[in-house]
Amino acid sequence: QTAIMNNEQYPSLPLKEKQINIISIKAIEDIGHDLQDSILLKSLAPEENTKCQQGLYFQDGKRRVDYVLTYHIKKTSSSRRHTSRLRDNAFTRTLRRGREPPPPAPKDDAEVGSPHHSMDHHDDDKCLRREEFESNLMEMGLELERDEETKTPGMGFVKIHAPWSILCREAEFMKLKMPTKKVMFHSTGVMEKINVFISKLTDPLHPNLEENRTQKVKHLSYPFSREKQHLFDLSDKDSFFDSKTRSSLVFEVLKRTKCTKAKFSMGITSLLGSGVYLAAYPLHDVSIHHYTLLYEEWASYSVFYKYQPIGLIRKYFGEKIGLYFAWLGVYTQMLIPASLVGVIVFLYGCVTVDDDIPSMEICDQRKNITMCPLCDRVCSYWNLSIACGTARASHLFDNPATVFFSIFMALWAAFFMEHWKRRQMRLNYEWDLTGFEDEEDHPRAEYEFRVMQKSLKKDHKSQKVTLHIFASLAILQIGVTFAIVFGVILYRISTKAALAMSSNPMTRSNVRLTVKTTAAIINLVTDLVLLIFDVYFFHICVMVVSSEVPKTDKSFEERLIFKTFILKFVNAFTPIIYIAFFRGRLGGRPGSYLYVFESYRMEECAHGGCLMELCIQLSITMLGKQLIQNNLFEIGVPKLKKLIRYIKSKRGSFQEEEYEKKLQRYETDHFLEPFAGLTPEYMEMIIQFGFVTLFVASFPLAPLFALLNNIIEIRLDAKKFVAELRRPDAARGKDIGIWYNILRGVAKVAVIVNAFVISFTSDFIPRLVYQYMYSPDGSMHGFVNHTLSYFNVSHFQNGTAPLEPFHLGFHVDICRYKDYREPPWSLTPYEISKEFWAVLAARLAFVIVFQNVVMLMSDVVDWIIPDIPKDISLQIYKEKILMMDLFMKEEQGKTRIEDSYKETSTLTHAVGSKIKPLPSYLKLIS
């Protein structure tokens, strides 16, 4: 067979006399028919064939385009057709002569002699690499068709088709499990009936797909083998291997085919890295019904309430992407009960706020508790009743129910892990991955180059250097993050002092509200800055991991994920950790404050505690960063990049829709954003999982915000994968890899963090200690007075006393501040009191007890729930037995045929050659 290169029609002439642009696809001996009969002399024009017009098929309209390679053409449009024809004819003649090198071009050749059409040495070298690589692909059995006469200036496309024999060969190499003719009927037990009943109840939530109907029949699967083709249903060979499988098989050939003229000899990856090809991708198969269903039943915001068509996603994008969306669906589904419990805890705080005795004492103006100034000189004394609103708001999140919610969320994380493992095993069974093991990846091109250069002996020193680089990078990342946080602290301190000096009484009375609001806006800006740093440090992580020279792509990916996650974790959680555990604890006391730059006093927590500040920061992060910022970036960035590609390709024309209508499918996909892997998608969700679990004791509404974000995120990602990204290469995988271990680590750390938040950030432990050790009547009356220490205003340092000491209308001798210290009239004034040590001991004891009890409960949940559902294990066992029976019957049939053949041979030899074979033998053979 041959493939016509350009979209032109030619007269019926012999091959040697025709100056046409063709590539010989396969040797005549392998095809079995005359070459001239196979030449497509009059291909259908694109406008005459719908399939061809879409760019999904070759010019004959029959052979499907399984993969596309794109490259840059550096020559003028007027000479492009002529030079391409000359070069390809030389290439074809080379193949005809048995791969002998072509003769040197004459001086007046269009590519060599003419100064107007000459190519530089670098581009010529790329051209030679492409020719060698494409000839090697054809030797591997693939069929190619080049198209340089496109509506995209400066771009050439190589369309690749894999014939049936090549697909069978690669499927056998990859040990792909394909459905056989043998079917297995599912049992109709009690559980199946319950599942059918539940499926009918939830039918409105399922996508409108035929595969969602309960199926009682499953085709047994077996690794494809060319010797056992009779086991498989090959009645329709065109649909036996779907488009996803075809492209993955072609991609394996592309990775395995070497190009010795390249710097690295490992296939298409090294050629893409060196710029020989600009891109390599399978096409979005818009002709099949699956694509339409994905667009309507998955990538649409109107179906946000429905389950995802996971099976359809897997059939179109492959197992790894299917597992990601399945995991995201399970995670979002599990957020529903967590959100409900979180809302109940929040409503409990709203209902009981009027019964909270400490907040009632703070709001009671009759107490007339005079508090020490919040800043030096410009701030004056103030009444505790001013903090009434903050105290009441703090109770919404700081109440006994938050402790229960922390325990619930720890168990929720354990249930989520177990539920996902069971769901993963069910998908492995349904997707025929039960016996699949991750095969050894091809060595990375960089690793092979190091081996060829024999430089791996020096890698021990380089690995130590890279470890130092990464450690320095992590320290730098922490330093940058702390610098940003420290800048916000300075802003709050200086703004608070400046506003307190205002002559406007309204401004002075709303100092706290103004500072909190403006600081929240600055936090959003700093999040953008940290996002830019994330991109910068990600590229540095890639450089660090590349210098370690991992052998396989899997090892490279895991190292990159781990390092990137550490830096991302530091970026995301440093401001929150500061508020939760450091703010308000380093400020000192009246008369002995800690100062920054000898002039700015460290800020203190509001009287209601730092927990309210932590809630504000978390709400800003969950709403501003997760729900708005990330989604805007995911929507805007791909569209912006696509627009830039269109502008460059059309030289400034902005008629995008009209231009896109004229493009072939492989041209349209070229303008889409390249698929960058699932790491950014997983990373965003894992960081969100950290927000949901790590500080949930201080913000019970975090699961609700995460649920709202994920409902949008699923449809946003679906829209992006279907319409904004090039179709990814279908990759097999039976789990989510290193991400599961990271999830388990975050869940374990969350137990410890929540224990410390409850103990040291909230007032839960001080309230318990007071109620059971110091309260005269066992109630919470007097708790506020118990937590406030005394200070003699005459002990202020020089220059720090208030400028307006009579701001409250009376002279102040003693003011109060929140701490456990001895009063000024004791023998050890302002020293830490015994109540402080009692509370500290209770806090540490609570951390130890809470951590061990919750982790023990999580381990019990892990032990009780089996990883493999019972019905799946039974089905796997049943399937093995049926496959054994199938092969036993096949072996018995072979044995009977051999025995009958032996008997017939014996009789024929004994009687004579005129005796015909027995009819029973002929019947058995047929």
PDB file of C-alpha atoms in Angstrom, residues 739-898:
ATOM      1  CA  TRP A 739      -0.732   9.949  45.845  1.00  0.00           C
ATOM      2  CA  TYR A 740      -2.349   7.321  48.066  1.00  0.00           C
ATOM      3  CA  ASN A 741       0.695   7.294  50.359  1.00  0.00           C
ATOM      4  CA  ILE A 742       0.640  11.096  50.506  1.00  0.00           C
ATOM      5  CA  LEU A 743      -3.044  10.989  51.447  1.00  0.00           C
ATOM      6  CA  ARG A 744      -2.346   8.546  54.259  1.00  0.00           C
ATOM      7  CA  GLY A 745       0.494  10.742  55.498  1.00  0.00           C
ATOM      8  CA  VAL A 746      -1.700  13.867  55.484  1.00  0.00           C
ATOM      9  CA  ALA A 747      -4.450  11.986  57.346  1.00  0.00           C
ATOM     10  CA  LYS A 748      -1.976  10.884  60.058  1.00  0.00           C
ATOM     11  CA  VAL A 749      -0.538  14.382  60.417  1.00  0.00           C
ATOM     12  CA  ALA A 750      -4.082  15.788  60.609  1.00  0.00           C
ATOM     13  CA  VAL A 751      -4.748  13.897  63.833  1.00  0.00           C
ATOM     14  CA  ILE A 752      -1.696  15.454  65.514  1.00  0.00           C
ATOM     15  CA  VAL A 753      -2.393  18.958  64.172  1.00  0.00           C
ATOM     16  CA  ASN A 754      -6.017  18.907  65.316  1.00  0.00           C
ATOM     17  CA  ALA A 755      -4.947  17.708  68.740  1.00  0.00           C
ATOM     18  CA  PHE A 756      -2.607  20.700  69.074  1.00  0.00           C
ATOM     19  CA  VAL A 757      -5.238  23.116  67.687  1.00  0.00           C
ATOM     20  CA  ILE A 758      -7.796  21.971  70.267  1.00  0.00           C
ATOM     21  CA  SER A 759      -5.225  22.041  73.060  1.00  0.00           C
ATOM     22  CA  PHE A 760      -3.254  25.216  72.383  1.00  0.00           C
ATOM     23  CA  THR A 761      -5.320  27.389  70.032  1.00  0.00           C
ATOM     24  CA  SER A 762      -8.826  26.989  71.426  1.00  0.00           C
ATOM     25  CA  ASP A 763     -10.017  27.552  75.003  1.00  0.00           C
ATOM     26  CA  PHE A 764     -11.383  24.026  75.342  1.00  0.00           C
ATOM     27  CA  ILE A 765      -8.686  22.774  77.758  1.00  0.00           C
ATOM     28  CA  PRO A 766      -8.492  25.962  79.912  1.00  0.00           C
ATOM     29  CA  ARG A 767     -12.277  25.785  80.338  1.00  0.00           C
ATOM     30  CA  LEU A 768     -12.143  22.157  81.438  1.00  0.00           C
ATOM     31  CA  VAL A 769      -9.309  22.863  83.887  1.00  0.00           C
ATOM     32  CA  TYR A 770     -11.174  25.795  85.402  1.00  0.00           C
ATOM     33  CA  GLN A 771     -14.476  23.940  85.647  1.00  0.00           C
ATOM     34  CA  TYR A 772     -13.041  20.891  87.410  1.00  0.00           C
ATOM     35  CA  MET A 773     -10.146  22.430  89.404  1.00  0.00           C
ATOM     36  CA  TYR A 774     -10.798  26.108  90.180  1.00  0.00           C
ATOM     37  CA  SER A 775     -14.524  26.793  89.827  1.00  0.00           C
ATOM     38  CA  PRO A 776     -16.167  27.192  93.244  1.00  0.00           C
ATOM     39  CA  ASP A 777     -19.494  25.754  92.061  1.00  0.00           C
ATOM     40  CA  GLY A 778     -18.413  23.560  89.145  1.00  0.00           C
ATOM     41  CA  SER A 779     -19.767  25.995  86.534  1.00  0.00           C
ATOM     42  CA  MET A 780     -18.088  28.364  84.097  1.00  0.00           C
ATOM     43  CA  HIS A 781     -18.942  31.492  86.086  1.00  0.00           C
ATOM     44  CA  GLY A 782     -15.761  33.466  86.779  1.00  0.00           C
ATOM     45  CA  PHE A 783     -13.766  31.855  83.945  1.00  0.00           C
ATOM     46  CA  VAL A 784     -12.966  35.175  82.214  1.00  0.00           C
ATOM     47  CA  ASN A 785     -11.678  36.731  85.433  1.00  0.00           C
ATOM     48  CA  HIS A 786      -9.618  33.576  86.052  1.00  0.00           C
ATOM     49  CA  THR A 787      -7.802  33.896  82.701  1.00  0.00           C
ATOM     50  CA  LEU A 788      -6.945  37.613  83.127  1.00  0.00           C
ATOM     51  CA  SER A 789      -3.842  38.771  84.957  1.00  0.00           C
ATOM     52  CA  TYR A 790      -3.235  42.150  86.688  1.00  0.00           C
ATOM     53  CA  PHE A 791      -0.769  44.872  85.717  1.00  0.00           C
ATOM     54  CA  ASN A 792       0.189  48.041  87.583  1.00  0.00           C
ATOM     55  CA  VAL A 793       0.196  50.920  85.061  1.00  0.00           C
ATOM     56  CA  SER A 794       3.098  52.568  86.923  1.00  0.00           C
ATOM     57  CA  HIS A 795       5.315  49.714  85.677  1.00  0.00           C
ATOM     58  CA  PHE A 796       5.072  50.725  82.015  1.00  0.00           C
ATOM     59  CA  GLN A 797       8.413  51.204  80.289  1.00  0.00           C
ATOM     60  CA  ASN A 798       9.450  54.764  79.530  1.00  0.00           C
ATOM     61  CA  GLY A 799       7.631  56.134  76.504  1.00  0.00           C
ATOM     62  CA  THR A 800       5.094  53.299  76.247  1.00  0.00           C
ATOM     63  CA  ALA A 801       2.310  54.599  78.526  1.00  0.00           C
ATOM     64  CA  PRO A 802      -0.917  55.843  76.825  1.00  0.00           C
ATOM     65  CA  LEU A 803      -0.996  59.487  75.778  1.00  0.00           C
ATOM     66  CA  GLU A 804      -4.658  59.693  76.859  1.00  0.00           C
ATOM     67  CA  PRO A 805      -4.858  57.853  80.187  1.00  0.00           C
ATOM     68  CA  PHE A 806      -8.331  59.329  80.907  1.00  0.00           C
ATOM     69  CA  HIS A 807      -9.888  57.962  77.700  1.00  0.00           C
ATOM     70  CA  LEU A 808     -12.449  55.956  79.704  1.00  0.00           C
ATOM     71  CA  GLY A 809     -13.320  58.949  81.879  1.00  0.00           C
ATOM     72  CA  PHE A 810     -11.511  57.861  85.012  1.00  0.00           C
ATOM     73  CA  HIS A 811      -7.970  57.281  86.275  1.00  0.00           C
ATOM     74  CA  VAL A 812      -6.663  53.742  85.773  1.00  0.00           C
ATOM     75  CA  ASP A 813      -4.269  52.174  88.282  1.00  0.00           C
ATOM     76  CA  ILE A 814      -4.634  48.474  87.364  1.00  0.00           C
ATOM     77  CA  CYS A 815      -5.363  47.036  83.924  1.00  0.00           C
ATOM     78  CA  ARG A 816      -5.916  43.428  82.886  1.00  0.00           C
ATOM     79  CA  TYR A 817      -4.351  41.263  80.169  1.00  0.00           C
ATOM     80  CA  LYS A 818      -4.894  37.647  79.104  1.00  0.00           C
ATOM     81  CA  ASP A 819      -2.247  35.430  80.646  1.00  0.00           C
ATOM     82  CA  TYR A 820      -1.539  33.210  83.659  1.00  0.00           C
ATOM     83  CA  ARG A 821       0.876  35.386  85.690  1.00  0.00           C
ATOM     84  CA  GLU A 822       1.300  36.459  89.301  1.00  0.00           C
ATOM     85  CA  PRO A 823      -0.209  39.862  90.263  1.00  0.00           C
ATOM     86  CA  PRO A 824       2.078  42.853  90.934  1.00  0.00           C
ATOM     87  CA  TRP A 825       1.496  42.609  94.705  1.00  0.00           C
ATOM     88  CA  SER A 826       2.765  39.020  94.982  1.00  0.00           C
ATOM     89  CA  LEU A 827       6.279  38.048  96.068  1.00  0.00           C
ATOM     90  CA  THR A 828       7.146  37.131  92.455  1.00  0.00           C
ATOM     91  CA  PRO A 829       5.280  39.740  90.396  1.00  0.00           C
ATOM     92  CA  TYR A 830       4.525  38.933  86.754  1.00  0.00           C
ATOM     93  CA  GLU A 831       6.021  35.468  86.971  1.00  0.00           C
ATOM     94  CA  ILE A 832       4.188  32.507  85.465  1.00  0.00           C
ATOM     95  CA  SER A 833       1.587  31.203  87.908  1.00  0.00           C
ATOM     96  CA  LYS A 834       0.842  27.622  88.924  1.00  0.00           C
ATOM     97  CA  GLU A 835      -2.428  27.763  86.953  1.00  0.00           C
ATOM     98  CA  PHE A 836      -0.342  28.066  83.774  1.00  0.00           C
ATOM     99  CA  TRP A 837       1.498  24.833  84.511  1.00  0.00           C
ATOM    100  CA  ALA A 838      -1.736  23.034  85.365  1.00  0.00           C
ATOM    101  CA  VAL A 839      -3.278  24.096  82.043  1.00  0.00           C
ATOM    102  CA  LEU A 840      -0.094  23.201  80.120  1.00  0.00           C
ATOM    103  CA  ALA A 841      -0.015  19.716  81.677  1.00  0.00           C
ATOM    104  CA  ALA A 842      -3.666  19.201  80.752  1.00  0.00           C
ATOM    105  CA  ARG A 843      -2.989  20.354  77.202  1.00  0.00           C
ATOM    106  CA  LEU A 844      -0.095  17.978  76.678  1.00  0.00           C
ATOM    107  CA  ALA A 845      -2.054  15.114  78.233  1.00  0.00           C
ATOM    108  CA  PHE A 846      -4.953  15.800  75.900  1.00  0.00           C
ATOM    109  CA  VAL A 847      -2.638  15.766  72.861  1.00  0.00           C
ATOM    110  CA  ILE A 848      -1.243  12.356  73.821  1.00  0.00           C
ATOM    111  CA  VAL A 849      -4.631  10.813  74.623  1.00  0.00           C
ATOM    112  CA  PHE A 850      -6.410  12.300  71.600  1.00  0.00           C
ATOM    113  CA  GLN A 851      -3.676  11.254  69.185  1.00  0.00           C
ATOM    114  CA  ASN A 852      -3.449   7.647  70.390  1.00  0.00           C
ATOM    115  CA  VAL A 853      -7.185   7.074  70.739  1.00  0.00           C
ATOM    116  CA  VAL A 854      -8.047   8.494  67.311  1.00  0.00           C
ATOM    117  CA  MET A 855      -5.222   6.673  65.549  1.00  0.00           C
ATOM    118  CA  LEU A 856      -6.245   3.436  67.266  1.00  0.00           C
ATOM    119  CA  MET A 857      -9.825   3.930  66.078  1.00  0.00           C
ATOM    120  CA  SER A 858      -8.564   4.620  62.541  1.00  0.00           C
ATOM    121  CA  ASP A 859      -6.507   1.412  62.596  1.00  0.00           C
ATOM    122  CA  VAL A 860      -9.568  -0.530  63.799  1.00  0.00           C
ATOM    123  CA  VAL A 861     -11.578   0.854  60.883  1.00  0.00           C
ATOM    124  CA  ASP A 862      -8.748  -0.125  58.530  1.00  0.00           C
ATOM    125  CA  TRP A 863      -8.684  -3.645  59.994  1.00  0.00           C
ATOM    126  CA  ILE A 864     -12.449  -4.237  60.032  1.00  0.00           C
ATOM    127  CA  ILE A 865     -13.198  -3.139  56.458  1.00  0.00           C
ATOM    128  CA  PRO A 866     -11.715  -5.561  53.883  1.00  0.00           C
ATOM    129  CA  ASP A 867      -9.817  -4.051  50.991  1.00  0.00           C
ATOM    130  CA  ILE A 868     -11.521  -6.293  48.405  1.00  0.00           C
ATOM    131  CA  PRO A 869     -15.340  -6.458  48.308  1.00  0.00           C
ATOM    132  CA  LYS A 870     -16.593  -9.970  48.872  1.00  0.00           C
ATOM    133  CA  ASP A 871     -18.650 -10.112  45.684  1.00  0.00           C
ATOM    134  CA  ILE A 872     -15.643  -9.014  43.626  1.00  0.00           C
ATOM    135  CA  SER A 873     -13.398 -11.699  45.137  1.00  0.00           C
ATOM    136  CA  LEU A 874     -16.097 -14.313  44.348  1.00  0.00           C
ATOM    137  CA  GLN A 875     -16.437 -13.056  40.785  1.00  0.00           C
ATOM    138  CA  ILE A 876     -12.661 -13.174  40.262  1.00  0.00           C
ATOM    139  CA  TYR A 877     -12.553 -16.758  41.569  1.00  0.00           C
ATOM    140  CA  LYS A 878     -15.497 -17.734  39.384  1.00  0.00           C
ATOM    141  CA  GLU A 879     -13.883 -16.136  36.339  1.00  0.00           C
ATOM    142  CA  LYS A 880     -10.674 -18.114  36.873  1.00  0.00           C
ATOM    143  CA  ILE A 881     -12.620 -21.373  37.050  1.00  0.00           C
ATOM    144  CA  LEU A 882     -14.520 -20.589  33.840  1.00  0.00           C
ATOM    145  CA  MET A 883     -11.303 -19.723  32.022  1.00  0.00           C
ATOM    146  CA  MET A 884      -9.726 -22.984  33.198  1.00  0.00           C
ATOM    147  CA  ASP A 885     -12.750 -24.919  31.916  1.00  0.00           C
ATOM    148  CA  LEU A 886     -12.496 -23.106  28.587  1.00  0.00           C
ATOM    149  CA  PHE A 887      -8.839 -24.020  28.156  1.00  0.00           C
ATOM    150  CA  MET A 888      -9.404 -27.608  29.314  1.00  0.00           C
ATOM    151  CA  LYS A 889     -12.112 -28.062  26.665  1.00  0.00           C
ATOM    152  CA  GLU A 890      -9.787 -26.566  24.091  1.00  0.00           C
ATOM    153  CA  GLU A 891      -7.002 -28.966  25.055  1.00  0.00           C
ATOM    154  CA  GLN A 892      -9.413 -31.932  24.958  1.00  0.00           C
ATOM    155  CA  GLY A 893     -10.540 -30.890  21.482  1.00  0.00           C
ATOM    156  CA  LYS A 894      -6.934 -30.702  20.302  1.00  0.00           C
ATOM    157  CA  THR A 895      -6.205 -34.146  21.773  1.00  0.00           C
ATOM    158  CA  ARG A 896      -9.231 -35.721  20.027  1.00  0.00           C
ATOM    159  CA  ILE A 897      -8.189 -34.182  16.714  1.00  0.00           C
ATOM    160  CA  GLU A 898      -4.627 -35.479  17.097  1.00  0.00           C
TER     161      GLU A 898
END
